[in-house]
Coordinates of C-alpha atoms and ligand atoms in Angstrom, one line a residue:
Chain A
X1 CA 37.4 47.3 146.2
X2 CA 37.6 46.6 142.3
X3 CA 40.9 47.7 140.9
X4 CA 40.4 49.0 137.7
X5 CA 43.4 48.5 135.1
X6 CA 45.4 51.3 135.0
X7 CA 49.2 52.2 134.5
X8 CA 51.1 54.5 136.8
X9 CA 54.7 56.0 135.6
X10 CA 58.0 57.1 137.7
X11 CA 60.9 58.4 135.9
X12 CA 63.4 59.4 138.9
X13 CA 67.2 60.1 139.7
X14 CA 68.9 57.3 140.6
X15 CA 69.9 58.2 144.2
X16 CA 69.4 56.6 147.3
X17 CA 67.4 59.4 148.8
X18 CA 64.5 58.7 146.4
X19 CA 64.3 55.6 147.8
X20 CA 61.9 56.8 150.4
X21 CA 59.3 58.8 147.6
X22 CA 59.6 55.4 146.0
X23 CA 58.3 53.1 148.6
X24 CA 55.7 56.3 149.7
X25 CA 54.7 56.0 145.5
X26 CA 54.1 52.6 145.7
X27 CA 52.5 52.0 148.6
X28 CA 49.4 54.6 148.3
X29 CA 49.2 53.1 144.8
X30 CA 48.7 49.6 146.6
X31 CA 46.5 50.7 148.9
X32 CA 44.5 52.3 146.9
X33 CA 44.0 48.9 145.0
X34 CA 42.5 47.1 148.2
X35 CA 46.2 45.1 149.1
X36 CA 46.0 44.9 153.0
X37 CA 48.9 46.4 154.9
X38 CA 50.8 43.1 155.1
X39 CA 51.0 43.3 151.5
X40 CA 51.9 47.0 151.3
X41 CA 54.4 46.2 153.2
X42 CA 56.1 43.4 151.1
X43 CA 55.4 45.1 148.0
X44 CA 57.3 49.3 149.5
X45 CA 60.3 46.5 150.4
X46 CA 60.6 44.5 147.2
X47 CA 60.4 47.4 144.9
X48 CA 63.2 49.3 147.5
X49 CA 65.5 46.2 146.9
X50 CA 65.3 46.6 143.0
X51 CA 65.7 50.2 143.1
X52 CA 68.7 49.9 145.8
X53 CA 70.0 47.7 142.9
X54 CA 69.6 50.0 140.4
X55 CA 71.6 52.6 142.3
X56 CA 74.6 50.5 143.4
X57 CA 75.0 48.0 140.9
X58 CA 73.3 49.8 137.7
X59 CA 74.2 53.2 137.5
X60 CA 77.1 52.9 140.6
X61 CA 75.5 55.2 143.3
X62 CA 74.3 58.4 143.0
X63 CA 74.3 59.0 139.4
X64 CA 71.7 61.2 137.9
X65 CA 70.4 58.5 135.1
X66 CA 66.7 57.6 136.2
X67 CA 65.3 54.7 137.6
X68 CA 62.4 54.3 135.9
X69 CA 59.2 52.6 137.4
X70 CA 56.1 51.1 135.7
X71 CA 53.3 50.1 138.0
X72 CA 50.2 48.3 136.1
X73 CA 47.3 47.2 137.6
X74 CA 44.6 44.4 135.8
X75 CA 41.9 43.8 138.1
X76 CA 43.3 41.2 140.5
X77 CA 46.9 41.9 139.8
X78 CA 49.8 44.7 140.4
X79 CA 52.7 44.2 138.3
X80 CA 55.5 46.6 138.7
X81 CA 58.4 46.9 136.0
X82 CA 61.5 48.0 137.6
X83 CA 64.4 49.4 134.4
X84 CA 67.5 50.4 133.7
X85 CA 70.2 51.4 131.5
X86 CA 73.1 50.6 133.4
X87 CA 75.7 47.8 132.9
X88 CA 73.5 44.4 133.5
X89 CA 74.4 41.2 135.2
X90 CA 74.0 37.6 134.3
X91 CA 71.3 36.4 136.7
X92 CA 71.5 32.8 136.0
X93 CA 74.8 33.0 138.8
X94 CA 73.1 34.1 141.5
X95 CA 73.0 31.7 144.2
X96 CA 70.4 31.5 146.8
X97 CA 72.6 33.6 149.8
X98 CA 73.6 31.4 152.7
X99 CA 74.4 33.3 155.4
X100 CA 77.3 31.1 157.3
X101 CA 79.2 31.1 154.8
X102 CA 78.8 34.7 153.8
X103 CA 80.2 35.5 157.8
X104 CA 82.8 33.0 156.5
X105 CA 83.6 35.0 153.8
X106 CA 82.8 38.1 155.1
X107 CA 80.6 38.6 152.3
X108 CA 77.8 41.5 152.1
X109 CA 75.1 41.8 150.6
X110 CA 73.5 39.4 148.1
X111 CA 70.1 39.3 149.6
X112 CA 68.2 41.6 147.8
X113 CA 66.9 39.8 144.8
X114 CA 66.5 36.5 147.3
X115 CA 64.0 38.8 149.4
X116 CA 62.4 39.8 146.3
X117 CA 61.6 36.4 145.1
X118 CA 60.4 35.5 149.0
X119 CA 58.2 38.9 149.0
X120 CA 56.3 38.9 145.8
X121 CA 54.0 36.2 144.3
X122 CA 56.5 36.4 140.7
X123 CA 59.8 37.8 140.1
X124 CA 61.1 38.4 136.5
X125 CA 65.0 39.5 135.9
X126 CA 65.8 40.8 132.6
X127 CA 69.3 41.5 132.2
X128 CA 70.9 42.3 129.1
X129 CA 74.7 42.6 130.0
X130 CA 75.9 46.1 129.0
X131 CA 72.3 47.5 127.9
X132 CA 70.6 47.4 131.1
X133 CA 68.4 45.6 133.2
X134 CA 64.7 45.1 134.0
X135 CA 63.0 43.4 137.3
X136 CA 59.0 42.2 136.3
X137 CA 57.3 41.7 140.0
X138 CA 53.8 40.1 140.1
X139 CA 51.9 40.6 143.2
X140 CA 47.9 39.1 143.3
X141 CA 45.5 40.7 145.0
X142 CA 43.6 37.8 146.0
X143 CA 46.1 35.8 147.6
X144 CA 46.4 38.0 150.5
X145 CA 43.4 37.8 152.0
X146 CA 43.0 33.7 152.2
X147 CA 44.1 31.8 155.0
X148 CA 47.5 29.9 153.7
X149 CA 46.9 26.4 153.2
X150 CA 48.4 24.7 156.2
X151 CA 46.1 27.1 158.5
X152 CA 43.2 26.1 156.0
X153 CA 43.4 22.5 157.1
X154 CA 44.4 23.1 160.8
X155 CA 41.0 25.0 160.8
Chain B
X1 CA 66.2 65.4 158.6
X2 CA 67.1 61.8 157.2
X3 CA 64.2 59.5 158.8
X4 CA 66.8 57.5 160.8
X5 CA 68.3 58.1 163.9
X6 CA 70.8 56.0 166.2
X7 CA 70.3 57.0 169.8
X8 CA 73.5 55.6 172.0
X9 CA 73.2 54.3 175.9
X10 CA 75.7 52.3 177.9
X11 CA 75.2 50.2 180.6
X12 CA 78.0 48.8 182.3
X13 CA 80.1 47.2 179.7
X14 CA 77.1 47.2 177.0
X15 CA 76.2 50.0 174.6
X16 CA 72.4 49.8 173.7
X17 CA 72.1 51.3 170.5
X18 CA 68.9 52.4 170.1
X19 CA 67.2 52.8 165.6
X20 CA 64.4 55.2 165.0
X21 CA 63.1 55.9 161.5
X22 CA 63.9 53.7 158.6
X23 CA 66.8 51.9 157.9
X24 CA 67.3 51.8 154.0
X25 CA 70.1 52.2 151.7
X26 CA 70.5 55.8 152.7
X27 CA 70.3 55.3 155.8
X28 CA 72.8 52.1 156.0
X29 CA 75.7 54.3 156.4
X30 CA 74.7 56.3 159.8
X31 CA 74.3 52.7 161.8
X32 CA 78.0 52.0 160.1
X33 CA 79.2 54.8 161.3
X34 CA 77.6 54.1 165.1
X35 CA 78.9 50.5 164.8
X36 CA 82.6 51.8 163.8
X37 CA 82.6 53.7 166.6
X38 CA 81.8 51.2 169.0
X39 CA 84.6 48.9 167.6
X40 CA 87.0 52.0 167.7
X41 CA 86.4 52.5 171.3
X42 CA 86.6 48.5 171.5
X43 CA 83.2 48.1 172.4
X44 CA 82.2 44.7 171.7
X45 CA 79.0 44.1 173.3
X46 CA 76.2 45.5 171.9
X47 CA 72.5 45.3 171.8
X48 CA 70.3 46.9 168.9
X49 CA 66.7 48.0 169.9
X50 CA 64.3 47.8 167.4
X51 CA 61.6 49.5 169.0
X52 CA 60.7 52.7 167.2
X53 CA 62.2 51.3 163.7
X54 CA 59.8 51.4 160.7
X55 CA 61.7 50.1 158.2
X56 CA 64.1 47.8 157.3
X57 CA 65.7 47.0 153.9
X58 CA 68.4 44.3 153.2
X59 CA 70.7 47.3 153.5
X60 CA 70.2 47.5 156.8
X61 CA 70.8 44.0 157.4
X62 CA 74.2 43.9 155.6
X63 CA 75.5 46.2 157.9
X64 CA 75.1 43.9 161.1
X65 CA 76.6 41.1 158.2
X66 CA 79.2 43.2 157.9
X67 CA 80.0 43.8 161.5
X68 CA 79.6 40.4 163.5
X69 CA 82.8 38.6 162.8
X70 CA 84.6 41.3 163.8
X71 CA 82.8 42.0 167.2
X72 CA 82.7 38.2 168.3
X73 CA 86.3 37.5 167.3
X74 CA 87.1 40.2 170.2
X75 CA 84.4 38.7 172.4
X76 CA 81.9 40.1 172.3
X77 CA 78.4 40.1 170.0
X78 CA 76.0 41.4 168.5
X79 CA 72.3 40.9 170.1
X80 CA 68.5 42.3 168.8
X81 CA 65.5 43.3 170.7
X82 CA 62.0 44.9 170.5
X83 CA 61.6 43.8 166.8
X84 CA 57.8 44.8 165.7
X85 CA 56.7 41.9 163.4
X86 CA 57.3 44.2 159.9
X87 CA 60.8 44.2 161.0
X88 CA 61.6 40.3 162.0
X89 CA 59.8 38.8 158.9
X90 CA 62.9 40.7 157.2
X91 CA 65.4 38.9 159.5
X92 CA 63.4 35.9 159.4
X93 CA 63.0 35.0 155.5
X94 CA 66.3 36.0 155.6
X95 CA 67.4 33.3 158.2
X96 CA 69.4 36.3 160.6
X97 CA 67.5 34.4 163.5
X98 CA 69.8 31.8 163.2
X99 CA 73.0 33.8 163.6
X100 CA 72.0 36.4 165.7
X101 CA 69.9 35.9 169.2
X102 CA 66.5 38.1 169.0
X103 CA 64.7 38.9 172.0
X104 CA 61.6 40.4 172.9
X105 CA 62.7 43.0 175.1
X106 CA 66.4 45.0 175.8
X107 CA 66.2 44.2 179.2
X108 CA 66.4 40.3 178.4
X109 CA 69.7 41.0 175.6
X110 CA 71.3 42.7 178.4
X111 CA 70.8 39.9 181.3
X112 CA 72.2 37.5 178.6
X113 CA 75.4 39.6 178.4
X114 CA 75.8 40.2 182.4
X115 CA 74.9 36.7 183.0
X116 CA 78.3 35.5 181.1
Chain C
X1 CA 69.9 72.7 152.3
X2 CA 71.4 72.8 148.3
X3 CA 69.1 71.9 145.7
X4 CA 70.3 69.6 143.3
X5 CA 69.5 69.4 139.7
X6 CA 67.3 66.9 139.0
X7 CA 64.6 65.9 137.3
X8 CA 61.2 63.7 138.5
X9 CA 58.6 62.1 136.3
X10 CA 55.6 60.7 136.8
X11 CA 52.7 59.8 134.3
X12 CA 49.7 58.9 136.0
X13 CA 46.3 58.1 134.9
X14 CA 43.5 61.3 134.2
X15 CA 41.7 60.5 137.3
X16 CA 40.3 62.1 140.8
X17 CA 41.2 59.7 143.1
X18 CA 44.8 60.0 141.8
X19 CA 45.2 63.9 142.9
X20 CA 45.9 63.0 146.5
X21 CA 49.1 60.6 145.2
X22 CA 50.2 63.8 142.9
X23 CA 50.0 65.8 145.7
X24 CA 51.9 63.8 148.5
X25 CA 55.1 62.7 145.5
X26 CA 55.1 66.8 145.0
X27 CA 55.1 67.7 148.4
X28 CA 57.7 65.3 149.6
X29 CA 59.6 66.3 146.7
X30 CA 59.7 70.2 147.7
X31 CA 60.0 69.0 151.2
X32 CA 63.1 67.1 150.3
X33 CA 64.3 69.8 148.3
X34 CA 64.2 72.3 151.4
X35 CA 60.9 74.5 150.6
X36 CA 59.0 75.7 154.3
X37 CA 56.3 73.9 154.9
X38 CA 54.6 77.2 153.9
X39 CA 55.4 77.0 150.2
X40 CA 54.6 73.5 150.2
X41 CA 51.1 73.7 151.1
X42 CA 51.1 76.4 147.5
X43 CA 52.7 74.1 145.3
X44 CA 50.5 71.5 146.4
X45 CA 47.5 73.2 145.5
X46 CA 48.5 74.7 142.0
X47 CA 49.8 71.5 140.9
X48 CA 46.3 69.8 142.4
X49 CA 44.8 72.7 140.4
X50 CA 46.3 72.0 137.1
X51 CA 46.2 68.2 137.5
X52 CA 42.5 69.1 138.4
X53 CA 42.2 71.5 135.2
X54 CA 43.7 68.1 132.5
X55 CA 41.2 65.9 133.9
X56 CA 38.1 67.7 133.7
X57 CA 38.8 69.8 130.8
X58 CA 41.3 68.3 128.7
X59 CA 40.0 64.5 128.9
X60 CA 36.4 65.0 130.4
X61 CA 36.7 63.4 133.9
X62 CA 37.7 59.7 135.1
X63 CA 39.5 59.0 131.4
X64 CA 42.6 56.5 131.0
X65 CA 44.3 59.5 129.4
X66 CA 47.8 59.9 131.5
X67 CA 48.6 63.3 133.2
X68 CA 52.2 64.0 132.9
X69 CA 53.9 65.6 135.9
X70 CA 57.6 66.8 135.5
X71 CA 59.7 68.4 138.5
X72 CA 62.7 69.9 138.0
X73 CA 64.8 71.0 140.8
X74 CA 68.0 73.2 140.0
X75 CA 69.9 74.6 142.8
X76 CA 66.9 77.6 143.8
X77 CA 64.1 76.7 141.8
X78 CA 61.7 74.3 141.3
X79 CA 59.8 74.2 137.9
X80 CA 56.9 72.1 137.6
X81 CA 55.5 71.4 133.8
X82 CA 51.7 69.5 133.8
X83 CA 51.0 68.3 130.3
X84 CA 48.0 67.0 128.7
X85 CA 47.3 65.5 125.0
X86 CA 43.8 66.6 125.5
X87 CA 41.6 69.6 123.6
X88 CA 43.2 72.7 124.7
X89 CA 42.1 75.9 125.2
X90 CA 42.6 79.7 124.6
X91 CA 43.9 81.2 128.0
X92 CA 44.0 85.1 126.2
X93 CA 40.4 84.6 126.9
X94 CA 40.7 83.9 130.7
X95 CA 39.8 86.8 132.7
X96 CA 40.3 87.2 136.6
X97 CA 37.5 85.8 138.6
X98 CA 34.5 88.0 140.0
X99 CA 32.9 86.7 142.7
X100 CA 29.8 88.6 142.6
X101 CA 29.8 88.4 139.1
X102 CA 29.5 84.6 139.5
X103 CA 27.0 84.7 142.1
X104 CA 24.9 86.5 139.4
X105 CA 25.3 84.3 136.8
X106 CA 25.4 81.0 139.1
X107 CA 28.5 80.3 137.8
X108 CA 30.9 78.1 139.0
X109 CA 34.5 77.4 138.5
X110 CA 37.3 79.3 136.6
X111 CA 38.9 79.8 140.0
X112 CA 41.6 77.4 139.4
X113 CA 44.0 79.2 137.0
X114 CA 44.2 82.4 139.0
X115 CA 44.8 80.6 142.3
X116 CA 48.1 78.9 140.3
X117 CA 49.0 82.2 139.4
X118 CA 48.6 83.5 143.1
X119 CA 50.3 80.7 144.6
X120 CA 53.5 80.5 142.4
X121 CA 56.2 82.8 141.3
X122 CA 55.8 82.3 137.6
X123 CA 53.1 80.3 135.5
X124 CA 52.6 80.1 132.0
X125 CA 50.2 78.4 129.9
X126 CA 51.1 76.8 126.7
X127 CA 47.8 75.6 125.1
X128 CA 47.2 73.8 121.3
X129 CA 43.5 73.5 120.9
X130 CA 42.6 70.3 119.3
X131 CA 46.5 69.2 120.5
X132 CA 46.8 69.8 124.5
X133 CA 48.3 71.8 127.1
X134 CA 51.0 72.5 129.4
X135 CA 51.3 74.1 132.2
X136 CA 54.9 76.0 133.5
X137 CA 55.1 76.9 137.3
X138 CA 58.5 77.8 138.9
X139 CA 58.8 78.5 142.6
X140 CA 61.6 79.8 144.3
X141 CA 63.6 78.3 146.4
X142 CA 64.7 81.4 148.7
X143 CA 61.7 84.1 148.0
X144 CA 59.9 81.9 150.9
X145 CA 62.4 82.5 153.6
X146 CA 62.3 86.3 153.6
X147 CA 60.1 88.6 154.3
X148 CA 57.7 90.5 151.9
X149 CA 58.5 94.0 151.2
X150 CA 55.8 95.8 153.4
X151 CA 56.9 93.6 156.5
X152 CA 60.9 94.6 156.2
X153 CA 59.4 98.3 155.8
X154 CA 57.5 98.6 159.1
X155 CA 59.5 96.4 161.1
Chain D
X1 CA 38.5 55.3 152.9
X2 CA 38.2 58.2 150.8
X3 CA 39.9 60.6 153.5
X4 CA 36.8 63.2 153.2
X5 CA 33.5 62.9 155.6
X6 CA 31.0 64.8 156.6
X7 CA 29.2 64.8 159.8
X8 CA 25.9 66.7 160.4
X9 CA 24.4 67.9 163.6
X10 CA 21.8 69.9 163.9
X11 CA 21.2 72.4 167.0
X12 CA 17.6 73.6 166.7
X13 CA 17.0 75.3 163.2
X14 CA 21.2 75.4 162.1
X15 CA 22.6 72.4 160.0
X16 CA 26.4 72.3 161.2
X17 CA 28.2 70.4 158.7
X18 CA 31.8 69.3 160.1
X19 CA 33.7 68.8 157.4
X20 CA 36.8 66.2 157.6
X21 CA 40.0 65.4 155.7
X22 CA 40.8 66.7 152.5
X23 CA 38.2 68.7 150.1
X24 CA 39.2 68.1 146.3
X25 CA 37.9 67.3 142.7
X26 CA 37.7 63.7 144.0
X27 CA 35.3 64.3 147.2
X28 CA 34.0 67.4 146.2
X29 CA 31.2 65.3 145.3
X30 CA 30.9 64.1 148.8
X31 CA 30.0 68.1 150.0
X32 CA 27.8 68.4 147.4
X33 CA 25.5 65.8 148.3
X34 CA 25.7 66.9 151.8
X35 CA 24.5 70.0 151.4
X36 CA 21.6 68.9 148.8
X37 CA 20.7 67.1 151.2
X38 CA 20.0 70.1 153.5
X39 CA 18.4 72.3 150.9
X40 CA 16.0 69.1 149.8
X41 CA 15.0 68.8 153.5
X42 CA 14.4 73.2 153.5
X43 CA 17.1 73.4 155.8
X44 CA 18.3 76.6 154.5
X45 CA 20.5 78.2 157.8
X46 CA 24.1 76.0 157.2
X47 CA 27.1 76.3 159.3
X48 CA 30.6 74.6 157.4
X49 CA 32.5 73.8 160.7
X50 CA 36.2 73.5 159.2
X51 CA 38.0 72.2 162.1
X52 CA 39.0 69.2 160.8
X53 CA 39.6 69.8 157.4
X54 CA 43.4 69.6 156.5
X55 CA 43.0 70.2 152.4
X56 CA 41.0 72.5 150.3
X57 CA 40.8 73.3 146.3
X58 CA 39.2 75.2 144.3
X59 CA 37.1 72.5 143.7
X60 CA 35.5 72.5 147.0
X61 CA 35.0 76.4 147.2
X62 CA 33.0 75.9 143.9
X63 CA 30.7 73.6 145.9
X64 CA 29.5 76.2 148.4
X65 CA 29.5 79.2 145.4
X66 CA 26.9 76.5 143.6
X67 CA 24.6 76.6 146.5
X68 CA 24.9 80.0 148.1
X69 CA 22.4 81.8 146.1
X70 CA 20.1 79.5 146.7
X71 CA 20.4 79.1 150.1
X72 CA 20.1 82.8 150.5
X73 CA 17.1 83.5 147.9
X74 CA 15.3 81.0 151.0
X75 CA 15.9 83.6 153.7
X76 CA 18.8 81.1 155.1
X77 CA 22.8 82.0 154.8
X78 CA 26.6 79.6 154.4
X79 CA 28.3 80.6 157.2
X80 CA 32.2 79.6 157.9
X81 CA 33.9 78.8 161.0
X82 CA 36.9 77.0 162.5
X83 CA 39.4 77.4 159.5
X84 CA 43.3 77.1 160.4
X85 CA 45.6 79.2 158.5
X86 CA 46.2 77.3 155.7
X87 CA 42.8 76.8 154.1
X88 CA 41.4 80.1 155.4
X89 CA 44.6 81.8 152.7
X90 CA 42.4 79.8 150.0
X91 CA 39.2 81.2 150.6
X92 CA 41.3 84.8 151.1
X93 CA 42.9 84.4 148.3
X94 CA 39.9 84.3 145.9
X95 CA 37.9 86.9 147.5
X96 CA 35.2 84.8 149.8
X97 CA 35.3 87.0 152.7
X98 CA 33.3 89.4 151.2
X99 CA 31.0 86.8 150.1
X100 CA 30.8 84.7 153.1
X101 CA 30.5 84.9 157.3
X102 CA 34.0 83.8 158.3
X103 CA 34.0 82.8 162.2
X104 CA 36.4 82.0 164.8
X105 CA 34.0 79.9 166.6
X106 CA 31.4 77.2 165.5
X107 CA 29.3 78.9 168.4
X108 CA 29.7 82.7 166.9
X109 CA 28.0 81.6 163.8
X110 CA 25.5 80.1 165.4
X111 CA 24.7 83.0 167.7
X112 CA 25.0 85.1 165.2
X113 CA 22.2 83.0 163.4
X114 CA 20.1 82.7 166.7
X115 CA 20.4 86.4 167.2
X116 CA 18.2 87.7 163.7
Ligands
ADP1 N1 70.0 46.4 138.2 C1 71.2 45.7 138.3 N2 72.2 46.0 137.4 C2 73.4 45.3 137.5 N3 73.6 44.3 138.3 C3 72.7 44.0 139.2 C4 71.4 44.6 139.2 N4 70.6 44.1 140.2 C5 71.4 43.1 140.7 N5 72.6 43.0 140.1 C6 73.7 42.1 140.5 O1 73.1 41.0 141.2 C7 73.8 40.8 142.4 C8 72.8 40.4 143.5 O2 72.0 41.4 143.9 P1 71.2 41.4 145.3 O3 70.7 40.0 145.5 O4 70.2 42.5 145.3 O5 72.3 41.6 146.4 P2 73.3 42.8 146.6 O6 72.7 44.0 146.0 O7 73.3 42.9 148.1 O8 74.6 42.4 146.1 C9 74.4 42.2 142.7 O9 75.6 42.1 143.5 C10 74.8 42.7 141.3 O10 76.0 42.1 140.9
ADP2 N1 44.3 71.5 130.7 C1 43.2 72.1 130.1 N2 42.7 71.7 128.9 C2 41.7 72.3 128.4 N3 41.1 73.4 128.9 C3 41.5 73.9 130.1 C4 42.7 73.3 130.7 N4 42.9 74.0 131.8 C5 42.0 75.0 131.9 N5 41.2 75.0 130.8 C6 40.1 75.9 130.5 O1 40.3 77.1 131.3 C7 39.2 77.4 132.1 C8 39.5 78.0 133.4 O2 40.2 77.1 134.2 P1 40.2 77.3 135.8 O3 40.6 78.7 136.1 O4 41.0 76.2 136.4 O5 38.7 77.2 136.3 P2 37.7 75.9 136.3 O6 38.5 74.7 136.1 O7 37.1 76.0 137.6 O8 36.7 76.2 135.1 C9 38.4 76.1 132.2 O9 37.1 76.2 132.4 C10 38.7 75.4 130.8 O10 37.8 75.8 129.9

């Protein structure tokens, strides 16, 4: 199926128990654009992670400011906008979580943004320290649906 | 009510704890709970079933993060089964599968444990 | 269950194949909120029927045009506001449907605004020709659970 | 794909249309063609077998008040059957059991056709 280029809009409160009419939103929207489930899948968990964010690290759980969530769709192409108006981070020091020495630390957390990056095809972060914070996730449509390369040539 | 469930079984000196639903950030804090309990009662060996989960967020994950030293520093560990393949490509890009033994079915995780 | 107050937006594009994502984020929404599943199934249908009304009236079927769906949940009520920037209409012209009437002219349609006002507590329509429309519907939360007044009489 | 579909079958001179999934502005379309169908091939005695139908709006009630005059002015008749609770307060609610053969049964409205 044809996706025809469109915008979809999601203004909602910042709590954790949206999270679920979040991932539901997102993934009728994506399969209603032809992604197959694999992808749905990827995409409901990606978006979750940024939202998650949004209500820990933004807003500081459970606040009532919105989590506001853009989903555009050109043809081959869903991009989803993920913003905030909470207190920002600086991206560029996030490392890439390693998980001995997290146990080693007895650190939690860390891997949300890492899963993002692994789940969708681009990942965007926009962070403007005390003014808020926007997550731009690309996701093809096409890409899906071919063989990866190595099991192209194994073939 | 919530989507997510933790069903609790022992056998012998293992507790099987057994996730239904999804397992997100709102969710996170029931299997906390189920997990404090367990190291309360000093339970140390445990196996988590994955069977009839659906969903797994990095939430979920950080729980079992934030659990493991403390349950093998008493002896005991932490091991997974029944993952569906939606719920071990989390783990996996997340490289769990190298801290945390994953097998296919409960019966195996607990023949692991006796077999020590 | 306690109803928060809180508010849920969502702007999605003027087209058919959208109504069954309006209806599934409203009914999860009233779900969450604590409505049986009873009043669910009416708000699902008056908000398909208004979402229904902006895209074949206000913007003429399949447009770009966004339909803009606000719920707001505070503590026993849930008020639901669909606007449209489209052409409006004078609703002191609407008059209750007559079947047979219709048969006779082979009309069809104008069903939709009296089933909203059948299947919710309060409506009101707020039209600017030339400028758009809005519809108000409120449910409430606790008229659901008991029972109407002719049952508690001759029980 | 759509989540609407309608399967015909035909038991001697009836036209039983089972209709499936949900009935809105979006696959109202869907019924329409359907039963244009019927009228083009002068199939005129139509039985709308609701079983399987989970949604309805007012969209889809306007589809059978376009072709019941019709259908009747050719000696044939729109009748109903098999409708849970839930979509048969729709048609109640707007007054279409006056206008139409509501039935239990798929088999009643046939009879009930077989019998004039
Ligand atoms: N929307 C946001 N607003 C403010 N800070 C954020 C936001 N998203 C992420 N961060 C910061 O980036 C860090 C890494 O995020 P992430 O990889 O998702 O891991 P985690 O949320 O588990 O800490 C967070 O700990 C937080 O400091
Ligand atoms: N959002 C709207 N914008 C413009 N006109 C509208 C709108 N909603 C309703 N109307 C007008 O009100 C009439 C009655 O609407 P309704 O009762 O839903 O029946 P129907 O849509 O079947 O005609 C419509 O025919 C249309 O002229």
């Amino acid at each position: 199926m044809a996706a025809k280029s469109n915008k979809f809009h999601l203004k909602i409160p910042s709590q954790t128990d949206n999270l679920e009419i979040i991932r539901d939103f997102v993934a009728k929207i994506a399969r209603k654009v032809g992604f197959n489930e694999d992808d749905i899948n990827k995409i409901e968990l990606a978006v979750d992670e940024a939202c998650t964010n949004v209500i820990k690290h933004a807003y500081d759980n459970n606040s009532k400011n919105p989590i506001d969530i853009t989903i555009q769709i050109d043809y081959q192409k869903l991009t989803i906008l993920v913003t905030d108006k909470g207190k920002g981070f600086d991206p560029t020091k996030l490392k890439t979580p390693d998980l001995q020495e997290y146990l080693a630390e007895m650190r939690v957390g860390g891997l949300g943004i890492y899963l993002m990056k692994n789940l969708m095809d681009e990942v965007e972060i926009n962070s403007k320290p005390g003014k808020g914070n926007q997550v731009r996730m690309v996701k093809y449509l096409d890409k899906g649906d071919a063989p990866p390369p190595q099991a192209a040539n194994s073939s | 009510m919530d989507g997510f469930e933790v069903q609790r079984k022992i056998s012998n000196d293992v507790v099987i704890l057994n996730l239904k639903g999804y397992l997100d950030a709102h969710t996170a804090p029931q299997l906390e709970k189920a997990l404090q309990t367990c190291i309360d009662q000093k339970e140390y060996k445990i196996i988590i079933n994955f069977e009839n989960l659906s969903y797994i967020s990095s939430a979920g994950l950080g729980v079992f993060m934030g659990f493991i030293e403390e349950i093998r520093q008493h002896g005991g560990d932490l091991k997974f089964s029944n993952m569906n393949p939606k719920i071990f490509r989390v783990f996996d890009l997340l490289g769990f599968p190298n801290l945390f033994e994953i097998f296919d079915d409960e019966r195996d995780a607990l023949n692991k444990f006796n077999s020590k």
